[in-house]
Structures are given as C-alpha cells and as structure tokens.
C-alpha cells in the first residue's frame, strides 16, 4: 500500500542522525592514531598513521593504517590528505572534480601557512605565519577513520564567524551552538530552514576580523554532518562526520575574504563566462497551458512596456512529461518553432526544462516509438539494480535514470540534444534549464513504481484543449481565433493540470517490459570502496530530512543507495554529484549543438566546482516575506563563497500565492540577482510583472537600472571568471575589520561598489540599514553620505523603489539608456560615473566582448583611474565590432562649480592634444554636486577627461 507522501517527516530529525545507531561503543573511546615514518619532501611531507590502541569500531571497522600527505600547493594553499594506506576507500573521481594544479607548489619555508603536528596521538594544526593564528586544530578530539565513518574535529575561537557549508536556507553567518549542516542532495520543496537541500558545498570561511579570514574545503561527496557546537567540556568546535571516503582538505590562507574566494576558485576551477543576454530579465511559470499561453505572455510584456529578454517553458511543453518530446496538441512542434522564431526575430530568447528521469515507456503519442528510452535501454545507459533497469517515479510516471558514469552517457546525451533541439527541425532553444537532478524520485524506498505512479496520478492529467480566445498581435495565423476549431476559445491560460479532464480516462498505463540488459557492468569491474559495507543501512546515519526509518532511509525520494554504477561506484558514495555530473553533460550537449556559443545552463543540484559549467537557481521557494529575505543569503553563499556567480531565486516566489506588494519588492530585489527570473508554480496565482500596476512600475524601474548597469556587472562576472573575485559581496567582504558587518545578511554589494539595501518587511516603506565608516553616494541623487559605522533609517521608500548607495572610490561604466532587450542596450553609448573618495580618487574597469562567443576574436579591457580632477581611460581597446563609445563623464561629490572642462584622445601616432569643451559641452548640477562632461568619442584608444 502506498504510504502518504509526507507521513512521518515531522519526526525525521528525531529518528535520524547518530541517535539512530544502537552501538555500544562511543566515539570518546576511540584511540586515535600514531604518526611514524615521516619523510619530508621538497614541498611537504608524507607519513604513516597507525591505530593507537584497541579499535573502537563505533560505526564500522577501524582502519589499522593510514597515509598522510601534506603539500604546500602554493604560498597561500595547503593540502592535507589522510587516506587508507591500501587506497581502497572511495575518493572523488578526478573526472568529476579535477585535481587542483600543484605546479605552483612551494617549500614549507615559502608558504604563508605552517603545518605542525604531534606524534602520539597524532593531531595537527594549521597556522598562519604572519600573526601565529591557529586556523585549524585537530587536537579537539581523536581522529576516527573507519570503513563507514570518519570523524575529524577542529577547535574554534569563541563566538566564531563561520560562513558557507551549503546548500541551506539558514542565516548567512551560521549558528555556532548545537548546529548541524547535513550534506545530502534532496528535492526540498519550500526550501525549509535547518535541513539539507539540493546541493553540497563542503567549504567554510572562518572570518576573524583583524586577525584575518581563511577557508577550509573538504573535497568529499560523502553524505556528512558538519556539526558546530560549544559545550563546557569541549569548548567551541567544528566537526566533520562522514559516511565514507577519505579526508582531503584544502586550507586557504586568505587573509581577506576576497583573497579566500580567489584562492578557492583556483581549487574549484574558475566560474564560466555566461552570455551577456543571460543578465536580461527571464519569465517562466509551471502551468502554461499551451502555445497560446506562451505567445500571450510574450505579447503582454511588450504591450506593458516591460522588457522581456527570455521566455521559458516548464515541463508543460512535453507529451505526458516525457523528456525530448512535445505535446502534439498543446505544444505541437510547428507552433513551438513559430513562437521561437518570433522571439528570435525580436532579439529575445527561449529556454525549456529537461529532467534526468526518462519515462519508462517504449511508446509515446500515436504509438510512435519513444526513442529516448529505447536508445538508452539498448545502449545500457540507465542505472540498474539487480540486473534490471532501476525504476523510480517522477513526472512522467515510472522512469529510468541515466548513469552518468557510463562511458557512453555523454554521447547518448549529446545525441538526444542534437536531435530534439535541432535548430532546423526541433526546438531551437538558446539555453537550458535542468531540474530534479538530486536525483529526485517521488517514491519511498521499497515502493512499487507502477502502483505508486498510478495511485499518485503521474503523469498528471493534461488541461483540456482549446482554441485561441482572442487575437495575439504579431503572431502567425495559427495563434489567432478560429471559428471552425472543434475546441472552445477558453480564456484561462494557466490551467493547473489536475483540474482538466483526462485526455484518455479509460486507458490504463503500462510500463516497458522489464528485461535484463547485457550491456552493463563488464566482467572484472570491481566495486569501488570498501567491500561488505551496509549500503542501505549505514551504521552512522546523517541527519537527512527524508530519513524516516534506518533501513533504506537515505534512499527515500531519490535513488537507492545500494545501486552500483557502471564503473563500480556505489550510489551511497556518489549521490551528491549526480546533479553536478548531469550539469557537465548538459553543458557539453549544448556546446555540441552550438560549438562556438557560450552555453547558459541553469541547474538545481550542484556540487563544489559546478560554477565552471552552470548557473544555479535557488530552488522551489515560497511566496513569503521570510524567503524573500532569505534569498539574499542564498545568492551570497553561491556567488561569493561557492563560486557559482550566475545565481538567483524564483522572483515573487514559486509556491503559494504572492501579493502585489511582495512581488513589487521582489521585482526590485531580483534585479540585483545575477540571474533574474520570475517563476511560480501551477497551483499558484499568476504573477507575471504586467498583472499589477505597482509591480509593473517596480519592474520597469528595476530593469531600467539593471540594464544600464549590465556592463558593470558583466565586467564583475569577467573578474570572477578570470581571478575569482566575487560578482556579489557580503558587507564583511568589503569591510572585514568592521565587526558590525559580520552578521549583516539583508544588505549586499552588487559588484564591489553598489550597496543594495532592500526594504524587507511586509508592507513597510522604511528600512534600517548599516553604513560603515566610509563615504557613500546616493545612487539616484548623488548626494554624499558619510557613514558613521552605525545604522540609520530610510523612510518613504515606495514599492517601486530600492535604496542604492555607491561606495566611494569607483568609476562605474553605465549605459546612457536602457532598452527592451539587451541587444538594444548594447547599442547605447556609455557614461562613466566617477564617485571619488574623500581624498578625491577613484578607479574602475570595463570589459567588452561580443557577449556570446566561447572563443573571442577580440576583447577590450579598459581601466579608469581618477586623481587630481582628471580621469584617465587606458588599457586594451581591441573590441571594436559594435562601435562602443563614451558619450560623457559625470563626476559627483563636487563642492563648487568648475571653471572649465577638457578632454583629449591619445593615439599612438599623435601627440596629446587637449580640447576645451565649449559652452553646452559640459554641465554643472549644483543641486547634486556633479559635473557632466560631453566626450562623444569611440572607445578605441586612451582618453583623458579633466576639469578645473
């Protein structure tokens, strides 16, 4: 009998975690290890570790001998690896996470970090040499290393500032008392606080103010609990509790938060460059009924004067939710191609969703063969259990799941994309959205897939067919009303699938015949990791929110943890990288479709390093003020700490019903997410920006600001792509010695110089913000504001407004005007806004390229520096294809009217000549303390602008 979908989840936390173990031994009885046989290398050391006493076997068998390897990978990075001496334990495959480069390794004497140790029992410390700060100290508890459990603890200073360890919806600065961060990928609707969510990032930043910031990254895909606690007996500590694997630690010296971010980017691979248009505004909804709905939404945005860059479609476009299909009645391929052509003709883009789960069906509509399943089956691509294809239940009903470890998985995926997304005959998408890749499975462990699918009604019933209810200007004839259509002109474009009558109510579904496959694990392939482990009921049970019972609890709503992948990896070990592997294969498939163009792939499940391939949306949130606020810490974690810069939340919320004021505020905040998309669920009220007057006004205002700043944030992305400097910054990143910034999570820097301080309380028109002891300028009025290291209250903030302040010391490249698409924006000239420090200096940069190509034929990397009332524009000026020009320069913070303004353009063949701006060629605004100097020159060489 199928159990209720959420029965028992309320007590999951009480029934999971270490409390579920019924072992007699206690971790406190474990003897630890003794170090011997130490050998120094040119850049580190190696040693043996031997069990120091009687095995405790608390959650498995203690290993008698381990190997220690220490390497100073660079002056600022230390690598410490503790593994079983026989190298049997599972380790993260380098095909998924490439080994960070060590060609910059240095002798111990040249490192900023020191590795020290005690021999018996073996413990180690990592110390920053410059101030003797102990960054990591494993003497806090004995090391436990067993076949199914590893524990490592470090002491921490009192009241530490710890950030990271995602994915979560807890506070940005983590709680440090009786707190557990569980890492185990999970479909987590509503993104509840205090639980494991979609992705896994075992990196934390430990920020100690004037004593510096450091990072600790544990390269492990194991399910784990990271516990942070303070007790009278043990003091303050952080403790890793792993179910498998080894200890593979990277220590990042910092000493600033930005330094740690940059150093982490060297470990994870740099974040991918995204297409310029990806920073446009995106719209989606789960539950768009048919092609009429898509066309009407596109038209309504245009009619409302709200820029729409990208239109998305959720799984509604599929036949019965089968991936690589379109619904022949509601989304026939001919109509899909027509509205995609319309979008492309208007410089707009189109994105659809693809899930990993493949319908376990041999046929699709009209008894046509379902080739995606058949090809995957015949090639042996799908995961197997007990010599048959493993079956789960997802949106199409009974499903199979690709095995990303299969050597032909990439070719299979590339070929499916090439056929279905063929630019000439298929759905010509511009980018991709991937979901359900934790992997999500609607079954409890042990449920019968066919019974479960039938009882729950998967696939869901499709909405009734209709004809066009009204004209849609600009779209082809098939989108217009047709009096001879057999279907009624129903005006409801957002039909929830379960409210519509069944397309074939008397047809009982069947699944493909379950047959053993020959093309699977070849003879001689051995299981990776320790043998004879309990894969379904591991002795140490992490605090997984979906665990109801010990046996099979980790498999609830996902893949069974005893599945053995094609190459011998077991699902218990590699569960946390299923989504990351799918992400990589999807990027490769998109590149194969369009080899010269940058892919934009937005995923739900991520792992450390995923940013080198994809962007991330923050999952299925709810339309609540709490999650509106929490979206800020989510994107800061991913962009600033996890090195996934293209990140954003579902603006206005996915689940539940938004309100006009919440959606207006979120439309404003969302404009300062790198990834900006309005998306909601099929049971929620519609929330497109044009539906409310206040929201439409907010969206127009927000998008106008965002679009004028596109090159500012695109340049910030380029910096993260090249050196790892975050595209977004928590306040403590910019003011690391100001302790008042350490807990701030409702304000952030967009780039490095635009402080965003949204109104965060329901229906409020005021907000309390913190300004450090620094000079700021109001973004709208240019009024200087001297921060006092204190809070202040801003009042009378309308629902179409958001407080923005410029951190002094920057030259911001801003487009002169916005546009309806990013293509329009790129045609606009620049205004360089100079916001000097109190000492009268500022600097900035501008990166220009074609915004789309993987390999750029030419780029411009322009630097701007301001000093002594003169702006110097220099650098590399090689991207000339679009004729980018500098229209004007605006300098703010002036206290008196200038007497004159001048500019010069220096060419390599010419002497420097200064031109005096004529009357009308410059303008002083006494009310705002600014001068604007008209320049009107192409950005193809050095320029100087000054006033006196």
Coordinates of C-alpha atoms in Angstrom, one line a residue, residues 474-842:
X474 CA 2.2 39.9 -34.4
X475 CA 1.9 36.1 -34.2
X476 CA 1.1 33.8 -37.1
X477 CA -2.4 32.7 -38.2
X478 CA -2.4 29.5 -36.2
X479 CA -2.3 31.7 -33.0
X480 CA -5.4 33.6 -33.9
X481 CA -9.1 32.8 -33.2
X482 CA -10.5 30.2 -35.4
X483 CA -14.3 29.9 -35.5
X484 CA -14.1 26.5 -37.2
X485 CA -12.0 24.9 -34.4
X486 CA -13.6 22.0 -32.6
X487 CA -12.3 23.3 -29.3
X488 CA -13.9 26.2 -27.3
X489 CA -12.0 29.5 -27.0
X490 CA -11.2 29.1 -23.3
X491 CA -9.6 32.3 -21.9
X492 CA -7.8 30.6 -19.0
X493 CA -4.2 30.3 -19.9
X494 CA -2.9 28.9 -16.6
X495 CA -4.8 25.7 -16.1
X496 CA -3.5 23.5 -13.3
X497 CA -3.0 20.1 -14.9
X498 CA -5.1 18.2 -12.3
X499 CA -8.2 20.3 -12.8
X500 CA -8.5 19.4 -16.5
X501 CA -10.3 16.2 -17.7
X502 CA -8.1 13.3 -18.6
X503 CA -7.1 13.0 -22.3
X504 CA -7.8 9.3 -22.3
X505 CA -9.6 8.4 -19.0
X506 CA -10.2 4.8 -19.7
X507 CA -6.7 3.9 -20.7
X508 CA -4.7 2.0 -18.1
X509 CA -1.0 2.8 -18.4
X510 CA 1.6 0.1 -18.8
X511 CA 5.4 0.3 -18.5
X512 CA 8.0 -1.2 -20.7
X513 CA 8.8 -4.8 -20.2
X514 CA 11.4 -5.3 -17.5
X515 CA 14.2 -7.1 -19.2
X516 CA 17.8 -7.8 -18.0
X517 CA 20.4 -6.0 -20.1
X518 CA 23.6 -7.4 -21.3
X519 CA 25.4 -4.1 -21.9
X520 CA 26.2 -3.3 -18.3
X521 CA 29.0 -3.9 -15.8
X522 CA 31.6 -5.8 -17.7
X523 CA 33.2 -8.8 -16.0
X524 CA 36.1 -7.9 -13.8
X525 CA 34.7 -4.5 -12.9
X526 CA 35.2 -4.3 -9.1
X527 CA 33.1 -2.3 -6.7
X528 CA 34.8 0.9 -5.7
X529 CA 35.3 1.5 -2.0
X530 CA 35.4 -0.9 1.0
X531 CA 33.6 -4.2 0.3
X532 CA 30.8 -5.6 2.5
X533 CA 29.6 -2.2 3.6
X534 CA 25.9 -1.7 4.6
X535 CA 24.8 0.5 1.7
X536 CA 21.2 0.7 2.6
X537 CA 21.5 1.0 6.4
X538 CA 24.9 2.6 7.1
X539 CA 25.9 2.5 10.8
X540 CA 26.3 6.2 11.0
X541 CA 23.1 7.9 9.9
X542 CA 23.3 11.5 8.8
X543 CA 20.6 13.9 9.7
X544 CA 18.9 13.6 6.3
X545 CA 15.4 15.2 6.4
X546 CA 13.9 12.4 4.3
X547 CA 15.1 9.6 6.5
X548 CA 12.1 8.1 8.3
X549 CA 13.4 4.6 9.1
X550 CA 17.0 3.4 9.2
X551 CA 16.8 0.8 6.6
X552 CA 16.6 2.5 3.2
X553 CA 16.0 5.9 4.7
X554 CA 18.7 7.6 2.7
X555 CA 17.0 6.3 -0.5
X556 CA 13.7 7.9 0.2
X557 CA 12.7 10.2 -2.6
X558 CA 15.9 9.6 -4.5
X559 CA 18.0 6.7 -5.9
X560 CA 18.6 3.6 -3.9
X561 CA 21.9 3.9 -2.2
X562 CA 22.9 0.3 -3.0
X563 CA 22.9 0.9 -6.8
X564 CA 26.2 0.1 -8.3
X565 CA 27.1 2.4 -11.3
X566 CA 28.6 1.1 -14.5
X567 CA 32.2 1.6 -13.4
X568 CA 31.8 0.2 -9.9
X569 CA 31.0 3.4 -8.0
X570 CA 28.2 2.9 -5.4
X571 CA 25.4 5.4 -5.1
X572 CA 26.0 5.9 -1.4
X573 CA 29.3 7.5 -2.3
X574 CA 28.4 9.4 -5.4
X575 CA 24.8 10.5 -4.6
X576 CA 25.9 14.1 -4.0
X577 CA 27.4 14.5 -7.5
X578 CA 24.6 13.2 -9.6
X579 CA 23.4 16.7 -10.4
X580 CA 26.8 18.1 -10.9
X581 CA 27.6 15.3 -13.4
X582 CA 24.3 16.0 -15.3
X583 CA 25.2 19.7 -15.3
X584 CA 28.5 19.0 -17.0
X585 CA 27.0 16.6 -19.6
X586 CA 24.3 19.2 -20.4
X587 CA 26.9 21.9 -20.9
X588 CA 28.7 19.5 -23.3
X589 CA 25.5 18.8 -25.1
X590 CA 24.7 22.5 -25.5
X591 CA 28.2 23.2 -26.8
X592 CA 27.9 20.3 -29.3
X593 CA 24.7 21.9 -30.6
X594 CA 26.3 25.4 -31.0
X595 CA 30.0 24.8 -30.8
X596 CA 31.0 28.5 -30.9
X597 CA 28.5 29.9 -28.5
X598 CA 28.5 30.1 -24.7
X599 CA 26.0 27.8 -23.1
X600 CA 23.8 29.1 -20.3
X601 CA 22.6 26.1 -18.2
X602 CA 20.7 26.7 -15.0
X603 CA 20.6 23.8 -12.6
X604 CA 19.0 22.9 -9.3
X605 CA 21.5 20.5 -7.8
X606 CA 25.2 21.5 -7.5
X607 CA 28.5 20.4 -6.0
X608 CA 31.7 22.2 -5.4
X609 CA 33.1 23.4 -8.8
X610 CA 29.7 23.4 -10.6
X611 CA 30.1 27.0 -11.4
X612 CA 32.7 26.2 -14.1
X613 CA 29.8 24.7 -16.1
X614 CA 26.5 26.1 -15.0
X615 CA 24.5 28.7 -13.1
X616 CA 22.0 28.0 -10.3
X617 CA 18.6 29.0 -9.2
X618 CA 17.8 28.6 -5.6
X619 CA 15.0 26.1 -6.0
X620 CA 11.3 25.8 -5.2
X621 CA 10.9 28.6 -2.7
X622 CA 7.6 30.0 -1.4
X623 CA 5.9 33.4 -1.8
X624 CA 6.7 34.6 1.7
X625 CA 8.5 37.6 3.1
X626 CA 10.7 35.2 5.0
X627 CA 12.0 33.5 1.9
X628 CA 12.2 36.9 0.1
X629 CA 14.6 37.9 2.8
X630 CA 16.4 34.6 2.8
X631 CA 17.0 34.7 -0.9
X632 CA 19.8 37.2 -0.2
X633 CA 21.9 34.9 1.9
X634 CA 21.3 32.1 -0.7
X635 CA 22.7 34.1 -3.6
X636 CA 25.5 35.5 -1.5
X637 CA 26.6 32.0 -0.5
X638 CA 26.6 30.8 -4.1
X639 CA 28.1 33.8 -5.7
X640 CA 30.6 34.9 -3.0
X641 CA 31.6 31.6 -1.4
X642 CA 30.7 28.7 -3.6
X643 CA 32.0 30.3 -6.8
X644 CA 28.7 30.0 -8.8
X645 CA 28.1 33.6 -9.8
X646 CA 25.0 33.2 -12.1
X647 CA 22.5 32.7 -9.3
X648 CA 19.1 33.9 -8.3
X649 CA 15.9 33.0 -6.6
X650 CA 12.4 32.5 -8.1
X651 CA 11.3 36.1 -8.0
X652 CA 8.0 36.6 -6.3
X653 CA 8.2 33.0 -5.0
X654 CA 7.4 29.6 -6.6
X655 CA 4.9 28.0 -4.2
X656 CA 1.9 29.6 -2.6
X657 CA 0.4 32.9 -3.7
X658 CA 2.3 36.2 -3.8
X659 CA 0.9 39.6 -3.1
X660 CA 1.2 42.8 -5.1
X661 CA 3.5 44.4 -2.5
X662 CA 5.7 41.3 -2.1
X663 CA 6.0 40.9 -5.8
X664 CA 6.9 44.5 -6.3
X665 CA 9.6 44.4 -3.6
X666 CA 10.9 41.1 -5.1
X667 CA 10.9 42.6 -8.6
X668 CA 13.2 45.3 -7.3
X669 CA 15.5 43.0 -5.3
X670 CA 15.6 40.4 -8.1
X671 CA 17.1 43.0 -10.5
X672 CA 20.2 42.7 -8.3
X673 CA 20.4 38.9 -8.5
X674 CA 22.9 38.0 -11.2
X675 CA 20.2 35.6 -12.5
X676 CA 16.8 37.4 -12.7
X677 CA 13.8 35.2 -13.3
X678 CA 10.1 35.4 -12.3
X679 CA 8.8 31.8 -11.9
X680 CA 6.0 30.2 -10.0
X681 CA 4.0 27.0 -9.6
X682 CA 1.0 25.6 -11.4
X683 CA -1.2 25.8 -8.3
X684 CA -0.3 29.4 -7.6
X685 CA -2.0 32.6 -8.8
X686 CA -0.3 34.1 -11.9
X687 CA 2.4 36.6 -11.1
X688 CA 3.8 38.0 -14.4
X689 CA 5.0 41.5 -13.8
X690 CA 2.4 43.1 -16.0
X691 CA -0.6 41.8 -13.9
X692 CA -0.4 44.5 -11.2
X693 CA 0.1 48.2 -11.7
X694 CA 2.5 48.5 -8.8
X695 CA 4.6 45.5 -9.9
X696 CA 4.7 46.7 -13.4
X697 CA 6.1 50.1 -12.3
X698 CA 8.6 48.4 -10.0
X699 CA 9.7 46.0 -12.8
X700 CA 10.2 48.9 -15.3
X701 CA 12.2 50.9 -12.8
X702 CA 14.3 47.9 -11.7
X703 CA 15.0 46.6 -15.2
X704 CA 16.0 50.0 -16.4
X705 CA 18.6 50.3 -13.6
X706 CA 19.8 46.8 -14.2
X707 CA 20.1 47.2 -17.9
X708 CA 22.1 50.4 -17.7
X709 CA 24.4 48.6 -15.3
X710 CA 24.8 45.5 -17.4
X711 CA 28.4 46.2 -18.4
X712 CA 29.3 47.0 -14.8
X713 CA 28.1 43.6 -13.6
X714 CA 29.3 41.8 -16.8
X715 CA 32.7 43.1 -16.0
X716 CA 32.3 41.8 -12.5
X717 CA 31.5 38.4 -13.9
X718 CA 34.6 38.5 -16.0
X719 CA 36.7 39.2 -12.9
X720 CA 35.2 36.2 -11.2
X721 CA 35.8 34.1 -14.3
X722 CA 39.4 35.2 -14.5
X723 CA 40.6 35.7 -10.9
X724 CA 37.7 34.6 -8.7
X725 CA 36.7 38.0 -7.3
X726 CA 33.0 37.6 -6.4
X727 CA 30.3 39.2 -8.5
X728 CA 28.4 39.8 -5.3
X729 CA 29.8 40.6 -1.9
X730 CA 28.5 40.4 1.7
X731 CA 29.3 43.5 3.6
X732 CA 32.0 41.9 5.6
X733 CA 33.9 41.1 2.4
X734 CA 34.3 44.9 1.8
X735 CA 34.7 45.8 5.4
X736 CA 36.5 42.8 7.0
X737 CA 37.5 44.6 10.2
X738 CA 34.1 46.2 10.9
X739 CA 32.5 43.7 13.3
X740 CA 29.1 45.3 12.7
X741 CA 29.1 43.9 9.2
X742 CA 29.8 40.3 10.2
X743 CA 26.1 39.3 10.8
X744 CA 24.6 41.6 8.0
X745 CA 22.7 39.5 5.5
X746 CA 19.9 41.8 4.2
X747 CA 22.3 44.2 2.5
X748 CA 25.0 43.3 0.0
X749 CA 27.2 44.8 -2.7
X750 CA 26.3 44.3 -6.3
X751 CA 29.7 44.1 -7.8
X752 CA 32.2 45.7 -5.4
X753 CA 30.7 49.2 -5.2
X754 CA 26.9 49.3 -5.3
X755 CA 25.4 48.7 -1.9
X756 CA 21.8 47.3 -2.2
X757 CA 19.6 47.7 0.9
X758 CA 16.1 46.5 0.1
X759 CA 13.0 47.0 2.2
X760 CA 12.5 43.6 3.8
X761 CA 9.4 43.9 6.0
X762 CA 5.8 43.3 4.8
X763 CA 4.1 46.5 3.6
X764 CA 6.8 48.6 5.1
X765 CA 8.0 51.8 3.5
X766 CA 11.1 52.2 5.6
X767 CA 14.2 50.2 6.3
X768 CA 17.1 50.3 8.8
X769 CA 20.4 50.0 7.1
X770 CA 24.0 49.9 8.2
X771 CA 26.6 52.2 6.7
X772 CA 30.3 51.5 7.6
X773 CA 32.7 54.4 8.4
X774 CA 33.1 55.3 4.7
X775 CA 31.9 57.8 2.1
X776 CA 28.9 56.8 0.1
X777 CA 26.8 58.5 -2.5
X778 CA 23.1 58.1 -3.1
X779 CA 22.8 56.3 -6.5
X780 CA 19.8 58.4 -7.5
X781 CA 20.7 61.9 -6.3
X782 CA 24.4 61.6 -6.0
X783 CA 24.2 63.1 -2.5
X784 CA 27.2 62.3 -0.4
X785 CA 26.6 60.3 2.8
X786 CA 29.3 59.8 5.3
X787 CA 28.8 56.5 7.0
X788 CA 29.4 56.5 10.7
X789 CA 29.7 52.8 11.4
X790 CA 26.1 52.9 12.6
X791 CA 22.6 52.2 11.5
X792 CA 20.2 54.7 10.0
X793 CA 16.6 54.6 8.9
X794 CA 15.5 55.4 5.4
X795 CA 11.8 56.4 5.1
X796 CA 9.2 56.9 2.5
X797 CA 10.5 54.2 0.2
X798 CA 7.9 53.5 -2.4
X799 CA 7.1 50.0 -3.7
X800 CA 8.8 50.8 -7.0
X801 CA 12.0 51.9 -5.2
X802 CA 15.0 50.3 -3.7
X803 CA 17.8 52.1 -1.8
X804 CA 21.1 52.0 -3.6
X805 CA 24.4 53.6 -2.5
X806 CA 27.7 53.9 -4.3
X807 CA 30.8 53.0 -2.3
X808 CA 33.2 55.8 -3.0
X809 CA 36.3 55.2 -5.0
X810 CA 34.8 53.8 -8.1
X811 CA 34.4 54.7 -11.8
X812 CA 31.2 52.9 -12.9
X813 CA 30.6 52.2 -16.6
X814 CA 26.8 52.9 -17.2
X815 CA 24.9 52.8 -20.5
X816 CA 23.3 56.1 -21.3
X817 CA 19.8 54.4 -21.8
X818 CA 18.1 51.1 -21.1
X819 CA 16.2 49.2 -23.8
X820 CA 13.6 46.5 -24.3
X821 CA 16.3 43.8 -24.9
X822 CA 20.0 43.5 -24.1
X823 CA 20.6 43.9 -27.8
X824 CA 19.1 47.3 -27.6
X825 CA 21.2 48.2 -24.6
X826 CA 24.4 47.2 -26.3
X827 CA 23.7 49.9 -28.9
X828 CA 23.8 52.6 -26.3
X829 CA 26.9 54.7 -25.6
X830 CA 28.5 54.8 -22.1
X831 CA 28.5 57.4 -19.4
X832 CA 31.3 56.9 -16.9
X833 CA 30.2 57.8 -13.4
X834 CA 33.1 58.9 -11.2
X835 CA 32.4 58.6 -7.4
X836 CA 35.6 59.8 -5.7
X837 CA 36.8 59.0 -2.2
X838 CA 37.1 61.8 0.4
X839 CA 40.7 62.2 -0.9
X840 CA 39.4 62.6 -4.5
X841 CA 40.4 59.3 -6.1
X842 CA 38.5 56.6 -7.9

